[in-house]
C-alpha atoms as an extended CHARMM CRD file, in Angstrom:
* protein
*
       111  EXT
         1         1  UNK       CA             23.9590000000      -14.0260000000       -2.2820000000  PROA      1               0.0000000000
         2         2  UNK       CA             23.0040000000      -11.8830000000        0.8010000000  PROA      2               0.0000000000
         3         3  UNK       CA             19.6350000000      -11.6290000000        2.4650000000  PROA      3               0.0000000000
         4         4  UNK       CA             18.8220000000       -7.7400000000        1.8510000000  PROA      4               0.0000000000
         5         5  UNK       CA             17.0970000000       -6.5490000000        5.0440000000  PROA      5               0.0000000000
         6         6  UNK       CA             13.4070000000       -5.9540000000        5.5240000000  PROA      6               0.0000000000
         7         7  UNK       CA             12.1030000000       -2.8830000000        6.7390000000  PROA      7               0.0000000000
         8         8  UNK       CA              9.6040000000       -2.1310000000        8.9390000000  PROA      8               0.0000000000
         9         9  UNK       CA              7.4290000000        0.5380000000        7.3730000000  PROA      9               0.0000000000
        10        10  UNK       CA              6.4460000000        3.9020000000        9.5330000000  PROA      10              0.0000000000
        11        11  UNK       CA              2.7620000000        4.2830000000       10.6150000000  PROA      11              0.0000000000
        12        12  UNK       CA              0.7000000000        5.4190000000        7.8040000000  PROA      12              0.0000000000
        13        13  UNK       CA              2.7490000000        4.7700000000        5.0930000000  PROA      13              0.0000000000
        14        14  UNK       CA              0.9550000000        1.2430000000        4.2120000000  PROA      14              0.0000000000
        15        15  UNK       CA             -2.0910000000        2.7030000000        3.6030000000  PROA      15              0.0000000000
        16        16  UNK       CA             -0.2770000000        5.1750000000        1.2440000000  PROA      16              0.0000000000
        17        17  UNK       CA              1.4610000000        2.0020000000       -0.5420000000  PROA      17              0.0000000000
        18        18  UNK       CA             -2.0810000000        0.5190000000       -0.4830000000  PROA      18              0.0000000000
        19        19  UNK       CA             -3.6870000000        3.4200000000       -2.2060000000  PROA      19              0.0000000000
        20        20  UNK       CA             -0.5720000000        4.0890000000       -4.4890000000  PROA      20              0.0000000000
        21        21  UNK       CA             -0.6770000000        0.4830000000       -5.8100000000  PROA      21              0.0000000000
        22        22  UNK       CA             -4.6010000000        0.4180000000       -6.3030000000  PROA      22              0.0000000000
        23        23  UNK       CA             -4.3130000000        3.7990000000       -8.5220000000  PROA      23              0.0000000000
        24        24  UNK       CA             -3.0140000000        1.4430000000      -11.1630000000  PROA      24              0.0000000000
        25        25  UNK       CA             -6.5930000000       -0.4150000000      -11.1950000000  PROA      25              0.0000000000
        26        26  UNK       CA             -8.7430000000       -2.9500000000       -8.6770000000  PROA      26              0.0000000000
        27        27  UNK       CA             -6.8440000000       -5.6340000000       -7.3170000000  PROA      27              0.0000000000
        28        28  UNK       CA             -7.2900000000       -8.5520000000       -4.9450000000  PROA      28              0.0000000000
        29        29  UNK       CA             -5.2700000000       -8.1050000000       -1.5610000000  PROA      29              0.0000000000
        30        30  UNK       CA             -2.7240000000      -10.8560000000       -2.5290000000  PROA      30              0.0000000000
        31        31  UNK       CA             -1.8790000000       -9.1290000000       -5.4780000000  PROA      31              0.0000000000
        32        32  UNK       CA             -1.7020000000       -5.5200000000       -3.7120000000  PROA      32              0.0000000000
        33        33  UNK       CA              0.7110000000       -7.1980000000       -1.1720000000  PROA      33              0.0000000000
        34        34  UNK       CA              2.7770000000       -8.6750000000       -4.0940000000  PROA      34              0.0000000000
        35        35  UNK       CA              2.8010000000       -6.1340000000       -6.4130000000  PROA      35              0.0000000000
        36        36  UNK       CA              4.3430000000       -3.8140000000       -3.3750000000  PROA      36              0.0000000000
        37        37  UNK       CA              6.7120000000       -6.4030000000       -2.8780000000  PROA      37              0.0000000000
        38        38  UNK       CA              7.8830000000       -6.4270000000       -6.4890000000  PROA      38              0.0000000000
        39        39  UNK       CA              8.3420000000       -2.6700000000       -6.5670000000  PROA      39              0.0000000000
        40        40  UNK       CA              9.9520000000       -2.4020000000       -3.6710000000  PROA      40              0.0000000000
        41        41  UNK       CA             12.7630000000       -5.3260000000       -5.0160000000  PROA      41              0.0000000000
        42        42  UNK       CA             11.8700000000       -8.1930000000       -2.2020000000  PROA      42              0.0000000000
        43        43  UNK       CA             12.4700000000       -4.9310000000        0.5440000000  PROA      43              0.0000000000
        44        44  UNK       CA              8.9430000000       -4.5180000000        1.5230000000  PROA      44              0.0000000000
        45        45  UNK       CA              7.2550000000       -7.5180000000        1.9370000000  PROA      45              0.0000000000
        46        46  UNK       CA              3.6590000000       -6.9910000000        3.4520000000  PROA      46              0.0000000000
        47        47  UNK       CA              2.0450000000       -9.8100000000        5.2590000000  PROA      47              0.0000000000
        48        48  UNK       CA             -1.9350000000      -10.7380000000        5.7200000000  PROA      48              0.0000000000
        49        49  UNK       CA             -2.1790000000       -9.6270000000        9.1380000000  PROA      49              0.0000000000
        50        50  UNK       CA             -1.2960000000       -5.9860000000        7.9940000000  PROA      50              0.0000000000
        51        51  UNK       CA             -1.9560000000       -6.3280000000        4.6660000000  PROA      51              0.0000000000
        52        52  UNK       CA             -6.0380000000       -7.0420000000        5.1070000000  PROA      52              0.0000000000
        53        53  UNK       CA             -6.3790000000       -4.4090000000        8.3490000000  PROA      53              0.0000000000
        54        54  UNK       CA             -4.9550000000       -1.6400000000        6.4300000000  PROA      54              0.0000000000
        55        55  UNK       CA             -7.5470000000       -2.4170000000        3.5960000000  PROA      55              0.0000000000
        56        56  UNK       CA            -10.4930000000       -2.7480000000        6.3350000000  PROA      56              0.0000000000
        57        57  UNK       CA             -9.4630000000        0.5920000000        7.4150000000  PROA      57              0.0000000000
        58        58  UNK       CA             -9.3920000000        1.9040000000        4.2100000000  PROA      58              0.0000000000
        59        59  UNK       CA            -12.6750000000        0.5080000000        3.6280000000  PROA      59              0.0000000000
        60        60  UNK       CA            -14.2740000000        1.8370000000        6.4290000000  PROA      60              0.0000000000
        61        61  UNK       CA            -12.9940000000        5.5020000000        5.7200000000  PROA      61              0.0000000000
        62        62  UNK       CA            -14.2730000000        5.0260000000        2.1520000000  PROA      62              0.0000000000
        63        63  UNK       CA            -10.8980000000        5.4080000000        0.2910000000  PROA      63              0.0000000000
        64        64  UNK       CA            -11.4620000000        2.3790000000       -1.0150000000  PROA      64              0.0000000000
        65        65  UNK       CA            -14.4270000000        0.3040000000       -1.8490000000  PROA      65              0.0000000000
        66        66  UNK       CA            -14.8210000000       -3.7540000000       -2.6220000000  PROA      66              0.0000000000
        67        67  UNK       CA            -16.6970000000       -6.1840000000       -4.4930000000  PROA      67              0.0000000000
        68        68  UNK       CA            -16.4010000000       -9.7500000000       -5.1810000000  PROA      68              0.0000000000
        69        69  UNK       CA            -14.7190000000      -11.2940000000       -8.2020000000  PROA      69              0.0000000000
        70        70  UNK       CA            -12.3510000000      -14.1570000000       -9.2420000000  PROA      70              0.0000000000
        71        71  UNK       CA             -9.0180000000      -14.3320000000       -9.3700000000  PROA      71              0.0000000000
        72        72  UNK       CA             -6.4320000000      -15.5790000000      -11.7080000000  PROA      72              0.0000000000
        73        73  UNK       CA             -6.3350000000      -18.5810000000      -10.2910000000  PROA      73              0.0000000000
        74        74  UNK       CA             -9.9860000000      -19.2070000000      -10.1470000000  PROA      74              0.0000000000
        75        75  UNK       CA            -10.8160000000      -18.2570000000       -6.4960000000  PROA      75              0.0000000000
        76        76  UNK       CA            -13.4820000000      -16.1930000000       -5.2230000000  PROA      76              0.0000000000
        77        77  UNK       CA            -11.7960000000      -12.5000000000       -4.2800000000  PROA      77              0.0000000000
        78        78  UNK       CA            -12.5210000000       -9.3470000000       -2.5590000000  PROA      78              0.0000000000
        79        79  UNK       CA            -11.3580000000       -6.5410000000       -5.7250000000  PROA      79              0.0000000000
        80        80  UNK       CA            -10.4090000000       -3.3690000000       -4.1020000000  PROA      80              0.0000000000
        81        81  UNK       CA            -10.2760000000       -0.2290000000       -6.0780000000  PROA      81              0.0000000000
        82        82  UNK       CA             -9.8890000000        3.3140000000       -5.1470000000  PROA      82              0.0000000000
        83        83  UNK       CA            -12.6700000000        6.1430000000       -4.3450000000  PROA      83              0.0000000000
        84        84  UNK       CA            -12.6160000000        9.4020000000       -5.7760000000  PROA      84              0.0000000000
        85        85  UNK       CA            -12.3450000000       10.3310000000       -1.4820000000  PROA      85              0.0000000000
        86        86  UNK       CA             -9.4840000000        7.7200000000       -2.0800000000  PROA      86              0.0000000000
        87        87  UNK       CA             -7.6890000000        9.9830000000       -5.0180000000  PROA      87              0.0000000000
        88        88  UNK       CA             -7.5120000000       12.8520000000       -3.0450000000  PROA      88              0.0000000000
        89        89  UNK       CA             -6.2880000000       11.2380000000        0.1270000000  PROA      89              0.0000000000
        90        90  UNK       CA             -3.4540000000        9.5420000000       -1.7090000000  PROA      90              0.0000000000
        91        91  UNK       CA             -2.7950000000       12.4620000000       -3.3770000000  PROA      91              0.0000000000
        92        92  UNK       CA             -2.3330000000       14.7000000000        0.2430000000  PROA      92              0.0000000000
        93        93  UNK       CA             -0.9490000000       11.7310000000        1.6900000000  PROA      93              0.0000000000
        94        94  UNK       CA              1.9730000000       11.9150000000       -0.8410000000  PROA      94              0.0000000000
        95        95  UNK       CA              2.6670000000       15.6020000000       -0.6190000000  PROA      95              0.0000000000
        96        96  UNK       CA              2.9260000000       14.6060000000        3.5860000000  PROA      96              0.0000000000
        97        97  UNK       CA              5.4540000000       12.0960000000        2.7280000000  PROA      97              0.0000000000
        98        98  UNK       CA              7.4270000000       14.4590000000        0.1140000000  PROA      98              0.0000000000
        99        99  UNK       CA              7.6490000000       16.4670000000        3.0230000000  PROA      99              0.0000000000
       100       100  UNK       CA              8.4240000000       13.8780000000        5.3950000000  PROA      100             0.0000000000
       101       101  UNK       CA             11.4490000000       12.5840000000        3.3130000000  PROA      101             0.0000000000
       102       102  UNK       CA             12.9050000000       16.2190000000        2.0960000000  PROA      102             0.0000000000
       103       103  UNK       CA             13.0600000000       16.7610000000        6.4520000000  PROA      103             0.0000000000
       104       104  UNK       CA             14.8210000000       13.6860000000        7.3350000000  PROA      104             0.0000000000
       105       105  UNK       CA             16.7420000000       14.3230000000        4.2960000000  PROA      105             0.0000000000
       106       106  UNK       CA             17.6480000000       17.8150000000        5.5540000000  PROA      106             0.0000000000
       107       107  UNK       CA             18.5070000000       15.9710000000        9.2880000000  PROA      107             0.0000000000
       108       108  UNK       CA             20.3610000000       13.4140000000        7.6750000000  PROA      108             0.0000000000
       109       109  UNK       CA             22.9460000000       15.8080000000        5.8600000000  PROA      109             0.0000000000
       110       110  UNK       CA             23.6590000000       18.2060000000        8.6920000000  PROA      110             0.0000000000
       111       111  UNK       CA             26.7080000000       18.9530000000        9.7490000000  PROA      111             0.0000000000
């Protein structure tokens, strides 16, 4: 079986994988990173030293907020869960990125 390549993701669009995936409900950051991986079919794999960054940064702009918990497998957790600031940013962040895609989509068919 072949190895599918990674990709590297463009600036800004963790966060908006971040925030998409934590719509669903609070999650530890393990299970953010592996839920995106799942989605994505083993393309996007997101490691801890992006994975916990992006959600300090989200933190810190108040998209998303934390509080400690226990996992599934017994261990103590940070749960992060989206703001109501958090809603609306994913939700301007993904009209940015339908426009993104629809203009490299454009470049990508010319002639």
């Amino acid at each position: 079986m072949s190895q599918r390549p990674h990709l590297d993701l463009l600036q800004g669009t963790l966060d908006l994988l971040i925030l998409r995936t934590l719509q669903g409900g609070p999650m530890h950051g393990w299970a953010v990173s592996e839920r995106i991986q799942q989605i994505s079919r083993d393309v996007l794999q997101v490691n801890q030293g992006s994975l916990y960054p992006a959600l300090h940064r989200l933190e810190h702009n108040g998209w998303v907020k934390a509080q400690w918990g226990v996992s599934e497998l017994g261990r103590r957790a940070r749960f992060y869960h989206l703001t109501g600031t958090g809603r609306k940013q994913l939700e301007l962040e993904s009209e940015n990125w339908d426009r993104l895609i629809a203009a490299i989509g454009r470049v990508m068919r010319m002639a």
